[in-house]
PDB file of C-alpha atoms in Angstrom:
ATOM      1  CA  UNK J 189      53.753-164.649 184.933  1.00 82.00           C
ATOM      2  CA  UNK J 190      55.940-161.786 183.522  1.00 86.00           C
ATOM      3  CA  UNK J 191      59.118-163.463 185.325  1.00 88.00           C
ATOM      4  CA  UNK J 192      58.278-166.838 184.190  1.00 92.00           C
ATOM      5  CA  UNK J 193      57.942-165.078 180.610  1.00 93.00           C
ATOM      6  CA  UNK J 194      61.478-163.524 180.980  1.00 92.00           C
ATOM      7  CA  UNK J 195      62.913-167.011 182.354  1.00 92.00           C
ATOM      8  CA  UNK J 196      61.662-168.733 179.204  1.00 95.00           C
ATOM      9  CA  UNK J 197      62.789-165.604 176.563  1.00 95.00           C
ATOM     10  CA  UNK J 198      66.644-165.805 178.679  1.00 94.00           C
ATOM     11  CA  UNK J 199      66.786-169.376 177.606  1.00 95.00           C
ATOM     12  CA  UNK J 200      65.457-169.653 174.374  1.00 96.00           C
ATOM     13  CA  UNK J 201      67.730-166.218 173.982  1.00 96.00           C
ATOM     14  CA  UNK J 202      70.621-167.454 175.156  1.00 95.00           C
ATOM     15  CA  UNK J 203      70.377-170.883 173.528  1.00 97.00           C
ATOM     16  CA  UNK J 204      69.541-169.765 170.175  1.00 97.00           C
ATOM     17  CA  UNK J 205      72.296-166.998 170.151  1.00 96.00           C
ATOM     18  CA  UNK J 206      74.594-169.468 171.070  1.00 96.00           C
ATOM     19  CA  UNK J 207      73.689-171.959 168.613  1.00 96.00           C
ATOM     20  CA  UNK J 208      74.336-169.043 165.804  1.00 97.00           C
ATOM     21  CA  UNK J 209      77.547-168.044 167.340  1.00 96.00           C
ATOM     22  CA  UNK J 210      78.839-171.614 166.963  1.00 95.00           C
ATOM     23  CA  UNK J 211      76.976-172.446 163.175  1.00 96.00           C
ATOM     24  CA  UNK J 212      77.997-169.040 162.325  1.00 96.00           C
ATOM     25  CA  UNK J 213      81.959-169.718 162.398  1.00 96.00           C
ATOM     26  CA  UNK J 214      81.389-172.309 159.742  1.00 96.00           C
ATOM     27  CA  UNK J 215      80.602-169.271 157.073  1.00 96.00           C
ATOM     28  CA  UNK J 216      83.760-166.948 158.286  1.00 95.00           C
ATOM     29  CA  UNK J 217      85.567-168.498 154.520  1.00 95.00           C
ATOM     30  CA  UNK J 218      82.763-167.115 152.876  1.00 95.00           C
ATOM     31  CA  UNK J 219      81.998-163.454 151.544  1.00 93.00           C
ATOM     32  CA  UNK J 220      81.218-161.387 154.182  1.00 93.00           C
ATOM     33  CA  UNK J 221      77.428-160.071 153.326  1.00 93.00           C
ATOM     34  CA  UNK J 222      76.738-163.995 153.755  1.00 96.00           C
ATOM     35  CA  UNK J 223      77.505-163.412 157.416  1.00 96.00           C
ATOM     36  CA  UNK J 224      75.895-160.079 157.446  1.00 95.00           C
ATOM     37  CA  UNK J 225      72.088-161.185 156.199  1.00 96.00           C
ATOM     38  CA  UNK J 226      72.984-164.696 158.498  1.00 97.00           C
ATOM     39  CA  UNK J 227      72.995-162.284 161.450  1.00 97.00           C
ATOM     40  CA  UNK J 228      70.530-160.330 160.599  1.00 97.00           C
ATOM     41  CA  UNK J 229      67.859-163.413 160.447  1.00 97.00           C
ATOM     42  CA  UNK J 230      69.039-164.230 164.273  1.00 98.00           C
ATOM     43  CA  UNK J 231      67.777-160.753 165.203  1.00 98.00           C
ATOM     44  CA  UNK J 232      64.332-160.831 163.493  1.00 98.00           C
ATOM     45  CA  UNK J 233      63.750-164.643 165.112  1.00 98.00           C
ATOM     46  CA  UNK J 234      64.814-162.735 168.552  1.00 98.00           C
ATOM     47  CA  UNK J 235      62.050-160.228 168.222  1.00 98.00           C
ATOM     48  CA  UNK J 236      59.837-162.758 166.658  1.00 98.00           C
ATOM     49  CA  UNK J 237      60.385-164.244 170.240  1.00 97.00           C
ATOM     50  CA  UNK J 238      60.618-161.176 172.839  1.00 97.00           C
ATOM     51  CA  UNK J 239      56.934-160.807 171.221  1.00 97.00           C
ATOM     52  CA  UNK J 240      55.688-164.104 171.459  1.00 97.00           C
ATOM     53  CA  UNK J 241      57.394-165.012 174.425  1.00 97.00           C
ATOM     54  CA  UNK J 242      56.790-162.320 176.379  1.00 96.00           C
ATOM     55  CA  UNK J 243      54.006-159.784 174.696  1.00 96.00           C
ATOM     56  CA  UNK J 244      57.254-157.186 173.694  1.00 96.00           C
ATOM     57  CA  UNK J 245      56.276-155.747 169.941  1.00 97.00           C
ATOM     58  CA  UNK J 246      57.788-152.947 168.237  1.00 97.00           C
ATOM     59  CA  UNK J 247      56.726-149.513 167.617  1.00 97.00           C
ATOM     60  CA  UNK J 248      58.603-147.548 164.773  1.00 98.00           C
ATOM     61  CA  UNK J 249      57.686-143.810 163.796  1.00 97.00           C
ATOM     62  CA  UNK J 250      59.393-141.023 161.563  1.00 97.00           C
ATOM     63  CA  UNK J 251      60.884-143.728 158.960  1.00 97.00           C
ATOM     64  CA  UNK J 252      60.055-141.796 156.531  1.00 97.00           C
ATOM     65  CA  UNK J 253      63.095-139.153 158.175  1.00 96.00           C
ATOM     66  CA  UNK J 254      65.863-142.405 157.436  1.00 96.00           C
ATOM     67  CA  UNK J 255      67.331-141.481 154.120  1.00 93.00           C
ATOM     68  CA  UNK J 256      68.629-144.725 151.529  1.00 91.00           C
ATOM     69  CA  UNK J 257      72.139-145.062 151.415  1.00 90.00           C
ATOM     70  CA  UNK J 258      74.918-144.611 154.188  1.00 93.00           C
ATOM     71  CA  UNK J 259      73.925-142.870 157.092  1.00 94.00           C
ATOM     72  CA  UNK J 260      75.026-142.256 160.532  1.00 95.00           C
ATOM     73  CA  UNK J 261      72.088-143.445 163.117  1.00 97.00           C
ATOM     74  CA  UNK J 262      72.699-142.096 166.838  1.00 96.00           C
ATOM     75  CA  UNK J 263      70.284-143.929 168.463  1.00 97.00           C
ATOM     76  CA  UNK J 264      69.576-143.655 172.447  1.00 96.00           C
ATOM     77  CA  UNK J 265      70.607-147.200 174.037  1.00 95.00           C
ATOM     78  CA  UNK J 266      68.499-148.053 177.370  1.00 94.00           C
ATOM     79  CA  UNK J 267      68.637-151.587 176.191  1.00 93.00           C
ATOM     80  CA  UNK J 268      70.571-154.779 174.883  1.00 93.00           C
ATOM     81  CA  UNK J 269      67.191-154.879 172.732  1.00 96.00           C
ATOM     82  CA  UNK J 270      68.344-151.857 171.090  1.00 96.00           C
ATOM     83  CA  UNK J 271      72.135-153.674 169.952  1.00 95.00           C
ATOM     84  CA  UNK J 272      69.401-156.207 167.671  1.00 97.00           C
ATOM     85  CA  UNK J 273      66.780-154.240 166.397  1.00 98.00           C
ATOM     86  CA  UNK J 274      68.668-152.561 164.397  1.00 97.00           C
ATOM     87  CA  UNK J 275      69.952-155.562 162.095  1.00 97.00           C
ATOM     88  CA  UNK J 276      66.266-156.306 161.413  1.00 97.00           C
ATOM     89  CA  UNK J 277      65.248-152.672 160.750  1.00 97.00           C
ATOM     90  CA  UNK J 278      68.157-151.719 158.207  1.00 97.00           C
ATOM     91  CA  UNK J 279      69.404-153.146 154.705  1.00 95.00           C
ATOM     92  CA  UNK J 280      73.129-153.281 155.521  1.00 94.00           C
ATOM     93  CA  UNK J 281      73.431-151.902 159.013  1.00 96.00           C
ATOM     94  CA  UNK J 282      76.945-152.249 161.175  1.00 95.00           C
ATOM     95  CA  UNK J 283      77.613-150.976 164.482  1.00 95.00           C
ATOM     96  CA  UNK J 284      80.020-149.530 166.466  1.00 93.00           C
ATOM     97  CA  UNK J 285      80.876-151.690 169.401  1.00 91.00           C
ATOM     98  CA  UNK J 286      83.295-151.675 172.659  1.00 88.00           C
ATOM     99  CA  UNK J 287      86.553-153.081 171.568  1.00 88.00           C
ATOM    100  CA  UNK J 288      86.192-155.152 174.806  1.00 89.00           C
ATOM    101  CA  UNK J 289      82.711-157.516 173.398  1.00 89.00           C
ATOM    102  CA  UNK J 290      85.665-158.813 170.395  1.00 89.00           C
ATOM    103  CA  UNK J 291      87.192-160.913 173.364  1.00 89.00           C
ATOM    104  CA  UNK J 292      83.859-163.057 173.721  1.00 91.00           C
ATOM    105  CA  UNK J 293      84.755-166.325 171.776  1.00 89.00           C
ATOM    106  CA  UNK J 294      83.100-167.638 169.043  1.00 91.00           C
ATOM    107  CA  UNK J 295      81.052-163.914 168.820  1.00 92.00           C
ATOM    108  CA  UNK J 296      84.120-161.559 168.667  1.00 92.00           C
ATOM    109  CA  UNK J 297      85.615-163.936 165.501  1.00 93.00           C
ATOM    110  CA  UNK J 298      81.561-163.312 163.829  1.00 94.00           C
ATOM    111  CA  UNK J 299      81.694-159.405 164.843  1.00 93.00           C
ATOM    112  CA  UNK J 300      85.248-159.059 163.252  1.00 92.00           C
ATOM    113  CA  UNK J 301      84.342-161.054 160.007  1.00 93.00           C
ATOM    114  CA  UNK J 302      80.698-159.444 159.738  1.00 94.00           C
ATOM    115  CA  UNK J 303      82.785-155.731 159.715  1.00 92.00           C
ATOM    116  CA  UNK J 304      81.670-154.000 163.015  1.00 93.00           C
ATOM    117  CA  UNK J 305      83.929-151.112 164.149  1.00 92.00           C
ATOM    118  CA  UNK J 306      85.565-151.689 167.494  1.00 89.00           C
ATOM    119  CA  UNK J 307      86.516-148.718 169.442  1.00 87.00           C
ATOM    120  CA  UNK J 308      88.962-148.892 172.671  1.00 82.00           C
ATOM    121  CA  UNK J 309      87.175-146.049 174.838  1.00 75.00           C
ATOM    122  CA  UNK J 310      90.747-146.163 176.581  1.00 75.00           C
ATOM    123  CA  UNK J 311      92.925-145.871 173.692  1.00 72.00           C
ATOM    124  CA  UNK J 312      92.425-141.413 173.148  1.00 80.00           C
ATOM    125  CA  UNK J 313      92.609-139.611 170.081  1.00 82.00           C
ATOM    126  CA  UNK J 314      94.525-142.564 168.518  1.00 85.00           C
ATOM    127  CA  UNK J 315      91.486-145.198 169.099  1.00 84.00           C
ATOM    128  CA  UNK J 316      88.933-142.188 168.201  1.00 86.00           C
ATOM    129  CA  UNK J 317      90.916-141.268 164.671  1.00 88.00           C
ATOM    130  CA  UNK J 318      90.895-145.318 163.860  1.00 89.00           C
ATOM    131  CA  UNK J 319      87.523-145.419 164.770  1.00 89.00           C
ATOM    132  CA  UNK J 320      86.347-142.559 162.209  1.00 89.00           C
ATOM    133  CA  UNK J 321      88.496-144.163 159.654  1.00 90.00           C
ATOM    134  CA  UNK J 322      86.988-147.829 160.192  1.00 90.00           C
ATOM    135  CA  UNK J 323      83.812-145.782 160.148  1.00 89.00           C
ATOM    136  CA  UNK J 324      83.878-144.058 157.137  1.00 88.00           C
ATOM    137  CA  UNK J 325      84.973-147.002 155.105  1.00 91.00           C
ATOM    138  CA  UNK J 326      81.863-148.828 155.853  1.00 91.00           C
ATOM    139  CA  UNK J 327      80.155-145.867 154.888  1.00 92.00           C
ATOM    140  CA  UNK J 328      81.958-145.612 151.901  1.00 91.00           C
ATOM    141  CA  UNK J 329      80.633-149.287 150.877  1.00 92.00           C
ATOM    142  CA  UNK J 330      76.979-147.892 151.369  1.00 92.00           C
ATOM    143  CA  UNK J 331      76.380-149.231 154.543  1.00 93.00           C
ATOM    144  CA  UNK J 332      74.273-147.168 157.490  1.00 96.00           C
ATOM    145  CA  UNK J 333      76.761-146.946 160.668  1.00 95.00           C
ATOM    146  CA  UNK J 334      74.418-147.217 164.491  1.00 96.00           C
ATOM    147  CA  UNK J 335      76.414-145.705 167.147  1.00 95.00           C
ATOM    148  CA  UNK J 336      75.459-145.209 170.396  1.00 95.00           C
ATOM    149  CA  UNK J 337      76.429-141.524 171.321  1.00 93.00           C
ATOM    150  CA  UNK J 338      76.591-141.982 175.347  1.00 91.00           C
ATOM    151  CA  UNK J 339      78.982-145.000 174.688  1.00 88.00           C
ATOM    152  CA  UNK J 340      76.819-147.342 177.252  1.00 89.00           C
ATOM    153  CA  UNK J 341      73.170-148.218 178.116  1.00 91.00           C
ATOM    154  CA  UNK J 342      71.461-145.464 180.396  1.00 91.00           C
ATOM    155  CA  UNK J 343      68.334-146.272 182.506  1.00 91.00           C
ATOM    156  CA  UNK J 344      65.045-144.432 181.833  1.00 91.00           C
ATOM    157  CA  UNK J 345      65.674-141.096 182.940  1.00 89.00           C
ATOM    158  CA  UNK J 346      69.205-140.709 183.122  1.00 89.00           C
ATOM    159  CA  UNK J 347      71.088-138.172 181.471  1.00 88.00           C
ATOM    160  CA  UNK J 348      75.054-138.754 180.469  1.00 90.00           C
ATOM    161  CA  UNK J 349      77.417-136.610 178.653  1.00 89.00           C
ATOM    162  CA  UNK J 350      77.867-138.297 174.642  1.00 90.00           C
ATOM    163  CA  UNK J 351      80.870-139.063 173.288  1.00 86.00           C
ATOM    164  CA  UNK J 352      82.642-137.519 170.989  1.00 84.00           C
ATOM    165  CA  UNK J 353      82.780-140.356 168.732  1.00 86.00           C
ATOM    166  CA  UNK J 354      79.368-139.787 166.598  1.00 87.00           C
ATOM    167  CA  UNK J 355      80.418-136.048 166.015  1.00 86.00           C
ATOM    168  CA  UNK J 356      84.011-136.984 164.801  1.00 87.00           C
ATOM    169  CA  UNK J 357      82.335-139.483 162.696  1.00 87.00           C
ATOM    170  CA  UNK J 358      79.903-137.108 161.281  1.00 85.00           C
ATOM    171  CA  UNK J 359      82.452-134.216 160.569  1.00 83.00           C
ATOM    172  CA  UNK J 360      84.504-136.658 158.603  1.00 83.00           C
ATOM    173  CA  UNK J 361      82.187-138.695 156.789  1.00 84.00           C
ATOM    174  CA  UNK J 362      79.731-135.746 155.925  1.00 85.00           C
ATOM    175  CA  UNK J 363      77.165-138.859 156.285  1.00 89.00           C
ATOM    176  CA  UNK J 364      73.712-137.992 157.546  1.00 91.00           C
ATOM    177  CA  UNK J 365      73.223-138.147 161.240  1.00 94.00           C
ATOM    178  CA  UNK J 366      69.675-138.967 162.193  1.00 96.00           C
ATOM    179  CA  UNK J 367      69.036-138.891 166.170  1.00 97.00           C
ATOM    180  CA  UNK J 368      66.770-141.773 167.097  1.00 98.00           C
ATOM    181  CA  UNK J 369      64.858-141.774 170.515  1.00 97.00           C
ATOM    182  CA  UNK J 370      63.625-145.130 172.093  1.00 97.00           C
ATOM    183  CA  UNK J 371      61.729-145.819 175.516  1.00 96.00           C
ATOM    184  CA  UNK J 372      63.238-149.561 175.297  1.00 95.00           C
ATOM    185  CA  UNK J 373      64.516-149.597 179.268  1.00 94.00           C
ATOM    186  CA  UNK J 374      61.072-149.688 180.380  1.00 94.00           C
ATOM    187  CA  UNK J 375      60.272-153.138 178.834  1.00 93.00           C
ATOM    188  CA  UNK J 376      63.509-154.567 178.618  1.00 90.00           C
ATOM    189  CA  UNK J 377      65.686-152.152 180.894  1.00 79.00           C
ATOM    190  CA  UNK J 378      69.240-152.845 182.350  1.00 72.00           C
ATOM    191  CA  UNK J 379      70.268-155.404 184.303  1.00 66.00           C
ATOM    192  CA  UNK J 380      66.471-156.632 184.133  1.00 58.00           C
ATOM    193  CA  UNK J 381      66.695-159.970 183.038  1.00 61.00           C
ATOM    194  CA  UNK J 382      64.129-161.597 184.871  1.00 64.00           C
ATOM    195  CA  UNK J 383      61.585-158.347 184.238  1.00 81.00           C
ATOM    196  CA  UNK J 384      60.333-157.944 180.414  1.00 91.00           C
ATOM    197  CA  UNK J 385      57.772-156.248 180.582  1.00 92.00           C
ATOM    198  CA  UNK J 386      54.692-156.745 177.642  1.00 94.00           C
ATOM    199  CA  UNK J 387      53.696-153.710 175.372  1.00 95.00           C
ATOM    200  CA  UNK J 388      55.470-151.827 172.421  1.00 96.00           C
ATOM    201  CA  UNK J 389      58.776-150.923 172.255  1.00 97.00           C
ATOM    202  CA  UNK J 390      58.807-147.195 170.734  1.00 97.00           C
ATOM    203  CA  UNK J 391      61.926-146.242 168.173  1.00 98.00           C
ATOM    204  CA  UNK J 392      61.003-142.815 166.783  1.00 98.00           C
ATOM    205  CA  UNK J 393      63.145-141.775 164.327  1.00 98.00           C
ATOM    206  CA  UNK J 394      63.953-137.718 163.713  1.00 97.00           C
ATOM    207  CA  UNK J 395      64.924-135.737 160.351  1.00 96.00           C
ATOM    208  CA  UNK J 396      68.201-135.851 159.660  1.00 95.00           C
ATOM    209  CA  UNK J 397      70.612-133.032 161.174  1.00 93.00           C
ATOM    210  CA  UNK J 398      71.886-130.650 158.456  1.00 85.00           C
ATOM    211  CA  UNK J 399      75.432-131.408 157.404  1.00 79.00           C
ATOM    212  CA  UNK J 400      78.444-129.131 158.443  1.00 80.00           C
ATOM    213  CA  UNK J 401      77.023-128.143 161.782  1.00 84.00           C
ATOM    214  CA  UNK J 402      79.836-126.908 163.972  1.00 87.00           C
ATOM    215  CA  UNK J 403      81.473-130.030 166.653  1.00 85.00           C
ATOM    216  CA  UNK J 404      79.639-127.930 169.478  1.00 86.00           C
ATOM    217  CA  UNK J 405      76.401-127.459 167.625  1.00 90.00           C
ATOM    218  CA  UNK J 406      76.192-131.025 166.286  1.00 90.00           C
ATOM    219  CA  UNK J 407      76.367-132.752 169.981  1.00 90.00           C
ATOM    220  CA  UNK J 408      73.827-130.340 171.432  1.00 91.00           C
ATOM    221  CA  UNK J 409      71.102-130.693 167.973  1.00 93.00           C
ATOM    222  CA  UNK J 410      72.248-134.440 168.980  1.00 93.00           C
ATOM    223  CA  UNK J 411      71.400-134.386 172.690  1.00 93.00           C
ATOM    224  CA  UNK J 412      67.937-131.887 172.203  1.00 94.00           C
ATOM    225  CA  UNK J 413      66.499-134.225 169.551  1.00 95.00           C
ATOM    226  CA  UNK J 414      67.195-137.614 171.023  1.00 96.00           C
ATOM    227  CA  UNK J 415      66.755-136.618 175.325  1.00 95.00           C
ATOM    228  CA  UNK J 416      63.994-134.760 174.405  1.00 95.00           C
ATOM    229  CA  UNK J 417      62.267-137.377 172.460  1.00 96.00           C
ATOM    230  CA  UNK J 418      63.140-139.773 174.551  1.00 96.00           C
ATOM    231  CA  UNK J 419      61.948-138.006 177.605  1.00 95.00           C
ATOM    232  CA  UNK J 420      58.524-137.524 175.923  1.00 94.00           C
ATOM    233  CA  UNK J 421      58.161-141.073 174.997  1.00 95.00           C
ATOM    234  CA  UNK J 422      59.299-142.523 178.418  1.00 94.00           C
ATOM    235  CA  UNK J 423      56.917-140.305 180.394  1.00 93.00           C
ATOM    236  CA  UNK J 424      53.776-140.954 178.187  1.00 92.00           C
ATOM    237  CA  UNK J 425      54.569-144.430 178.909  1.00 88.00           C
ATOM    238  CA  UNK J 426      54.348-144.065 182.503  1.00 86.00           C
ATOM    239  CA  UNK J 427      58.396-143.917 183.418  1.00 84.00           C
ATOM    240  CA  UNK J 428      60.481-141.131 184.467  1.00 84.00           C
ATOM    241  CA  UNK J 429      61.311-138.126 183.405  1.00 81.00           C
ATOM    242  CA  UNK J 430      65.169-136.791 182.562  1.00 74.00           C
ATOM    243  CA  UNK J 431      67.465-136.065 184.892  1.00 69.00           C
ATOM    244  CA  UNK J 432      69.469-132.465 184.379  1.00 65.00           C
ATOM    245  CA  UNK J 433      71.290-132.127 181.494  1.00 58.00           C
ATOM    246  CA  UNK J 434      75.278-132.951 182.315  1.00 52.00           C
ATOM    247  CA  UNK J 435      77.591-130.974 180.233  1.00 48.00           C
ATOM    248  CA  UNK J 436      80.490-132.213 178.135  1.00 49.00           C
ATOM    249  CA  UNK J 437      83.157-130.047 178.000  1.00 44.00           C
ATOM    250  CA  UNK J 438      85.440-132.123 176.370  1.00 44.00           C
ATOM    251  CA  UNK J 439      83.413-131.664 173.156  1.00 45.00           C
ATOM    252  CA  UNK J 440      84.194-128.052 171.547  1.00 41.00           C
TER     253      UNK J 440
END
């Protein structure tokens, strides 16, 4: 039953983001916050459907730590379901996004128009400054940046060094950076597409860091708040626990 439950979600998924992909390039002449609440309907009729579909609901604690205005959220990614929820859970949310996802047609031309922040993982300091500056221009407009600090999906109980994007970002924007935790992978996990599992989807959201913190600091408040969250959510759900911590030593 759960597999015939995925089968179903994949298509209706697939079809329906499709269908907003090609609808949505009719509104690229129009102001971009058109686009922007557009989008953000698609996500809420996704989760509508990962719940109906296949018994996957949504679980959010500590929103009473996400402060109004433009913030930085560094949310742990185990999940594509983690890349939506987002644009139904915040007013005016963008993310930061692998410069390589801007190639898919039809979605790259929406992603460019709708403002999100590409970032070449290849391109060095160069990409990273460009990044921060795309960054804190959205902020800037009163927008909340989501940026995933490991820079890719991780499975339940894997550990991987972040990047140093989200603390650049934070030590030039002087934005809040709240750490958000999520046990997503186990009901929705990577490369999974024929295995959703039914039952809530946890995203526990922490008190903000306090602003200034040191580069070196800032990534391990980062990594202590969401791993160990996230650990503690993920076992009490029945999945693994973390693997060792793996040290960055490019952040300083």
């Amino acid at each position: 039953m759960t597999a015939l439950r995925s089968a179903l979600f994949n298509a209706l998924f697939f079809s329906v983001t499709a269908l907003t992909c090609v609808l949505g390039l009719m509104l690229l002449p129009f102001p971009r916050r058109i686009l922007r609440r557009y989008v953000q309907g698609w996500a809420r009729l996704i989760l509508w459907l990962l719940r109906v579909v296949c018994g996957i609901g949504l679980r959010v604690t500590g929103w009473e730590h996400m402060p109004e205005g433009p913030v930085v959220v560094a949310a742990k990614h185990q999940s594509a379901y983690d890349t939506v929820v987002w644009l139904a859970l915040l007013p005016d949310p963008v993310y930061v996004l692998k410069q390589e996802l801007l190639k898919i047609p039809a979605w790259g031309r929406l992603a460019r128009h709708y403002g999100s922040v590409a970032v070449d993982r290849k391109g060095g300091a160069t990409a990273l400054k460009r990044m921060v500056r795309e960054a804190g221009a959205v902020l800037a407009e009163g927008h909340q940046i989501v940026i995933f600090p490991e820079g890719t999906r991780t499975m339940p109980g894997q550990r991987i060094p972040y990047q140093p994007g989200v603390v650049a970002l934070a030590a030039a924007s002087g934005a809040p950076v709240v750490p958000v935790a999520t046990d997503s992978g186990l009901r929705w996990g990577r490369g999974a597409m024929s295995r959703k599992l039914p039952g809530p989807i946890t995203v526990a959201v922490m008190p903000a860091l306090p602003p200034g913190l040191p580069r070196a600091r800032l990534v391990a408040a980062l990594e202590t708040a969401i791993e160990g969250e996230t650990d503690r959510l993920v076992v009490a759900a029945g999945g693994p626990s973390l693997s060792p911590p793996l040290v960055d030593k490019s952040v300083g």
